[in-house]
Amino acid sequence: MSKNRLIFLGPPGAGKGTQAKILAEHLNIPHISTGEILRKAKQEGTPVGLQAKAYMDRGDLVPDSVLQALVRERLQQNDAQTQGWILDGFPRTLGQANFLETLLPEIKQTCDLAINITVADEILVGRLAKRAELEGRSDDTEEVIRNRLIVYSQETAPLIDFYQKSSSTPLVTVDGDRVLEVITAELKELTT
Ligand code: ADP
């Protein structure tokens, strides 16, 4: 049976979002990107969006409490309950990872696999700068990009160790510095 509850880890610019979208379509499961949900909330000026804005614009993480409420609600929606999900951009802190470990059994779900997409720092900076030009995201300025990479190494990189040592969810690492289609093929293979 194919794996249909997946976590995508990896630094900003590793290609998580792009690959998660393709794989979710292939597996016919919802792609749940916390970054996308927060950007939409920010644009619409919802209470969550207003709370998140200042953090996002600095490239800092939005507080765990906000993310936890959001993920708790999203994973219990019908499509996620029945089809599964790719969580893209969550968890991003140890607090969020521990929260997920408690939440899943509570809502009678499990997680099949955590996928860590790796790319060297020098390459990330170039990719993010290029994305800034193309998409004009407010968190893609040079200073904010640098901050997001620091935040990643301090807050999110420790999750790799967490999944290796303290979780029953297996972790695999995928080299993100290859042609897009080659990475997609490997991801399909890993989740078949
Ligand atoms: P990227 O992968 O390029 O860093 P995302 O689109 O995943 O960007 O997220 C954009 C921003 O949204 C993050 O910099 C952060 O401020 C906020 N965000 C997204 N997911 C989380 C999370 N799990 N915890 C805290 N903040 C988050």
PDB file of N, CA, C and O and ligand atoms in Angstrom, residues 12-13 16 34-36 38-39 55-56 59-62 67 89-92 96 128 131 137 139 148, ligand 1:
ATOM      1  N   PRO A  12      14.427  26.282   3.728  1.00  0.00           N
ATOM      2  CA  PRO A  12      13.742  27.081   2.718  1.00  0.00           C
ATOM      3  C   PRO A  12      14.539  27.060   1.422  1.00  0.00           C
ATOM      4  O   PRO A  12      15.759  27.187   1.444  1.00  0.00           O
ATOM      5  N   GLY A  13      13.862  26.854   0.316  1.00  0.00           N
ATOM      6  CA  GLY A  13      14.544  26.843  -0.971  1.00  0.00           C
ATOM      7  C   GLY A  13      14.965  25.455  -1.422  1.00  0.00           C
ATOM      8  O   GLY A  13      15.500  25.269  -2.518  1.00  0.00           O
ATOM      9  N   LYS A  16      10.887  21.837  -1.328  1.00  0.00           N
ATOM     10  CA  LYS A  16       9.818  21.110  -0.627  1.00  0.00           C
ATOM     11  C   LYS A  16       8.447  21.378  -1.254  1.00  0.00           C
ATOM     12  O   LYS A  16       7.711  20.456  -1.541  1.00  0.00           O
ATOM     13  N   THR A  34       1.813  24.892   5.462  1.00  0.00           N
ATOM     14  CA  THR A  34       1.487  25.895   6.488  1.00  0.00           C
ATOM     15  C   THR A  34       1.888  27.295   6.015  1.00  0.00           C
ATOM     16  O   THR A  34       1.208  28.272   6.316  1.00  0.00           O
ATOM     17  N   GLY A  35       2.989  27.388   5.250  1.00  0.00           N
ATOM     18  CA  GLY A  35       3.404  28.685   4.715  1.00  0.00           C
ATOM     19  C   GLY A  35       2.316  29.276   3.815  1.00  0.00           C
ATOM     20  O   GLY A  35       1.976  30.459   3.914  1.00  0.00           O
ATOM     21  N   GLU A  36       1.740  28.426   2.940  1.00  0.00           N
ATOM     22  CA  GLU A  36       0.686  28.888   2.033  1.00  0.00           C
ATOM     23  C   GLU A  36      -0.568  29.294   2.807  1.00  0.00           C
ATOM     24  O   GLU A  36      -1.192  30.311   2.501  1.00  0.00           O
ATOM     25  N   LEU A  38      -0.728  30.360   5.856  1.00  0.00           N
ATOM     26  CA  LEU A  38      -0.468  31.618   6.566  1.00  0.00           C
ATOM     27  C   LEU A  38      -0.422  32.812   5.614  1.00  0.00           C
ATOM     28  O   LEU A  38      -0.912  33.894   5.938  1.00  0.00           O
ATOM     29  N   ARG A  39       0.176  32.620   4.425  1.00  0.00           N
ATOM     30  CA  ARG A  39       0.224  33.728   3.453  1.00  0.00           C
ATOM     31  C   ARG A  39      -1.183  34.138   3.038  1.00  0.00           C
ATOM     32  O   ARG A  39      -1.490  35.321   2.906  1.00  0.00           O
ATOM     33  N   TYR A  55       5.866  38.309  12.133  1.00  0.00           N
ATOM     34  CA  TYR A  55       6.858  37.223  12.171  1.00  0.00           C
ATOM     35  C   TYR A  55       7.289  36.850  10.768  1.00  0.00           C
ATOM     36  O   TYR A  55       8.474  36.708  10.472  1.00  0.00           O
ATOM     37  N   MET A  56       6.310  36.670   9.895  1.00  0.00           N
ATOM     38  CA  MET A  56       6.622  36.225   8.532  1.00  0.00           C
ATOM     39  C   MET A  56       7.462  37.249   7.796  1.00  0.00           C
ATOM     40  O   MET A  56       8.409  36.906   7.105  1.00  0.00           O
ATOM     41  N   GLY A  59      10.933  36.901   8.615  1.00  0.00           N
ATOM     42  CA  GLY A  59      11.530  35.590   8.378  1.00  0.00           C
ATOM     43  C   GLY A  59      11.634  34.785   9.657  1.00  0.00           C
ATOM     44  O   GLY A  59      12.360  33.793   9.730  1.00  0.00           O
ATOM     45  N   ASP A  60      10.899  35.203  10.691  1.00  0.00           N
ATOM     46  CA  ASP A  60      10.865  34.444  11.941  1.00  0.00           C
ATOM     47  C   ASP A  60       9.722  33.441  11.899  1.00  0.00           C
ATOM     48  O   ASP A  60       8.824  33.545  11.067  1.00  0.00           O
ATOM     49  N   LEU A  61       9.759  32.492  12.837  1.00  0.00           N
ATOM     50  CA  LEU A  61       8.675  31.525  12.905  1.00  0.00           C
ATOM     51  C   LEU A  61       7.480  32.131  13.628  1.00  0.00           C
ATOM     52  O   LEU A  61       7.630  32.868  14.607  1.00  0.00           O
ATOM     53  N   VAL A  62       6.310  31.812  13.143  1.00  0.00           N
ATOM     54  CA  VAL A  62       5.064  32.193  13.796  1.00  0.00           C
ATOM     55  C   VAL A  62       4.952  31.308  15.050  1.00  0.00           C
ATOM     56  O   VAL A  62       5.357  30.147  15.017  1.00  0.00           O
ATOM     57  N   LEU A  67       0.282  27.764  15.013  1.00  0.00           N
ATOM     58  CA  LEU A  67       0.429  26.653  14.066  1.00  0.00           C
ATOM     59  C   LEU A  67      -0.286  25.409  14.552  1.00  0.00           C
ATOM     60  O   LEU A  67      -0.886  24.672  13.772  1.00  0.00           O
ATOM     61  N   GLY A  89       6.229  22.006   5.580  1.00  0.00           N
ATOM     62  CA  GLY A  89       6.549  23.177   6.415  1.00  0.00           C
ATOM     63  C   GLY A  89       6.060  23.034   7.843  1.00  0.00           C
ATOM     64  O   GLY A  89       6.111  23.990   8.617  1.00  0.00           O
ATOM     65  N   PHE A  90       5.587  21.882   8.209  1.00  0.00           N
ATOM     66  CA  PHE A  90       5.197  21.582   9.586  1.00  0.00           C
ATOM     67  C   PHE A  90       5.505  20.124   9.851  1.00  0.00           C
ATOM     68  O   PHE A  90       5.165  19.296   9.013  1.00  0.00           O
ATOM     69  N   PRO A  91       6.149  19.775  10.962  1.00  0.00           N
ATOM     70  CA  PRO A  91       6.636  20.635  12.034  1.00  0.00           C
ATOM     71  C   PRO A  91       7.934  21.359  11.659  1.00  0.00           C
ATOM     72  O   PRO A  91       8.700  20.905  10.816  1.00  0.00           O
ATOM     73  N   ARG A  92       8.159  22.474  12.312  1.00  0.00           N
ATOM     74  CA  ARG A  92       9.355  23.282  12.079  1.00  0.00           C
ATOM     75  C   ARG A  92      10.115  23.549  13.368  1.00  0.00           C
ATOM     76  O   ARG A  92      11.167  24.184  13.327  1.00  0.00           O
ATOM     77  N   GLN A  96       6.595  21.750  17.912  1.00  0.00           N
ATOM     78  CA  GLN A  96       5.598  21.330  16.927  1.00  0.00           C
ATOM     79  C   GLN A  96       5.684  19.827  16.670  1.00  0.00           C
ATOM     80  O   GLN A  96       4.667  19.149  16.489  1.00  0.00           O
ATOM     81  N   LEU A 128      16.793  31.148  -3.526  1.00  0.00           N
ATOM     82  CA  LEU A 128      15.815  32.019  -2.866  1.00  0.00           C
ATOM     83  C   LEU A 128      15.849  33.425  -3.466  1.00  0.00           C
ATOM     84  O   LEU A 128      14.811  34.066  -3.614  1.00  0.00           O
ATOM     85  N   ARG A 131      13.910  33.225  -6.641  1.00  0.00           N
ATOM     86  CA  ARG A 131      12.470  33.165  -6.374  1.00  0.00           C
ATOM     87  C   ARG A 131      11.948  34.558  -5.996  1.00  0.00           C
ATOM     88  O   ARG A 131      10.832  34.926  -6.358  1.00  0.00           O
ATOM     89  N   ARG A 137       7.811  37.715  -3.198  1.00  0.00           N
ATOM     90  CA  ARG A 137       7.305  37.465  -1.844  1.00  0.00           C
ATOM     91  C   ARG A 137       7.969  38.410  -0.865  1.00  0.00           C
ATOM     92  O   ARG A 137       9.170  38.642  -0.933  1.00  0.00           O
ATOM     93  N   ASP A 139       8.865  38.038   2.048  1.00  0.00           N
ATOM     94  CA  ASP A 139       9.901  37.459   2.912  1.00  0.00           C
ATOM     95  C   ASP A 139      11.079  36.936   2.101  1.00  0.00           C
ATOM     96  O   ASP A 139      11.847  36.126   2.565  1.00  0.00           O
ATOM     97  N   ARG A 148      15.957  33.578   7.599  1.00  0.00           N
ATOM     98  CA  ARG A 148      15.217  32.309   7.509  1.00  0.00           C
ATOM     99  C   ARG A 148      16.160  31.120   7.548  1.00  0.00           C
ATOM    100  O   ARG A 148      15.839  30.068   8.097  1.00  0.00           O
TER     101      ARG A 148
HETATM  102  P1  ADP B   1       9.923  28.491   3.084  1.00  0.00           P
HETATM  103  O1  ADP B   1       9.818  27.001   3.001  1.00  0.00           O
HETATM  104  O2  ADP B   1      10.355  29.115   1.820  1.00  0.00           O
HETATM  105  O3  ADP B   1      10.713  28.959   4.273  1.00  0.00           O
HETATM  106  P2  ADP B   1       7.096  28.656   3.786  1.00  0.00           P
HETATM  107  O4  ADP B   1       6.187  29.059   2.709  1.00  0.00           O
HETATM  108  O5  ADP B   1       7.073  27.239   4.231  1.00  0.00           O
HETATM  109  O6  ADP B   1       8.514  29.128   3.328  1.00  0.00           O
HETATM  110  O7  ADP B   1       6.830  29.559   5.099  1.00  0.00           O
HETATM  111  C1  ADP B   1       6.871  30.969   5.054  1.00  0.00           C
HETATM  112  C2  ADP B   1       6.811  31.556   6.468  1.00  0.00           C
HETATM  113  O8  ADP B   1       5.603  31.130   7.140  1.00  0.00           O
HETATM  114  C3  ADP B   1       7.936  31.103   7.414  1.00  0.00           C
HETATM  115  O9  ADP B   1       9.104  31.870   7.253  1.00  0.00           O
HETATM  116  C4  ADP B   1       7.262  31.315   8.785  1.00  0.00           C
HETATM  117  O10 ADP B   1       7.257  32.665   9.182  1.00  0.00           O
HETATM  118  C5  ADP B   1       5.829  30.901   8.537  1.00  0.00           C
HETATM  119  N1  ADP B   1       5.622  29.461   8.839  1.00  0.00           N
HETATM  120  C6  ADP B   1       5.289  28.475   7.970  1.00  0.00           C
HETATM  121  N2  ADP B   1       5.211  27.289   8.584  1.00  0.00           N
HETATM  122  C7  ADP B   1       5.513  27.510   9.887  1.00  0.00           C
HETATM  123  C8  ADP B   1       5.642  26.684  11.044  1.00  0.00           C
HETATM  124  N3  ADP B   1       5.438  25.372  10.984  1.00  0.00           N
HETATM  125  N4  ADP B   1       5.972  27.272  12.220  1.00  0.00           N
HETATM  126  C9  ADP B   1       6.164  28.583  12.314  1.00  0.00           C
HETATM  127  N5  ADP B   1       6.089  29.415  11.274  1.00  0.00           N
HETATM  128  C10 ADP B   1       5.776  28.910  10.061  1.00  0.00           C
END
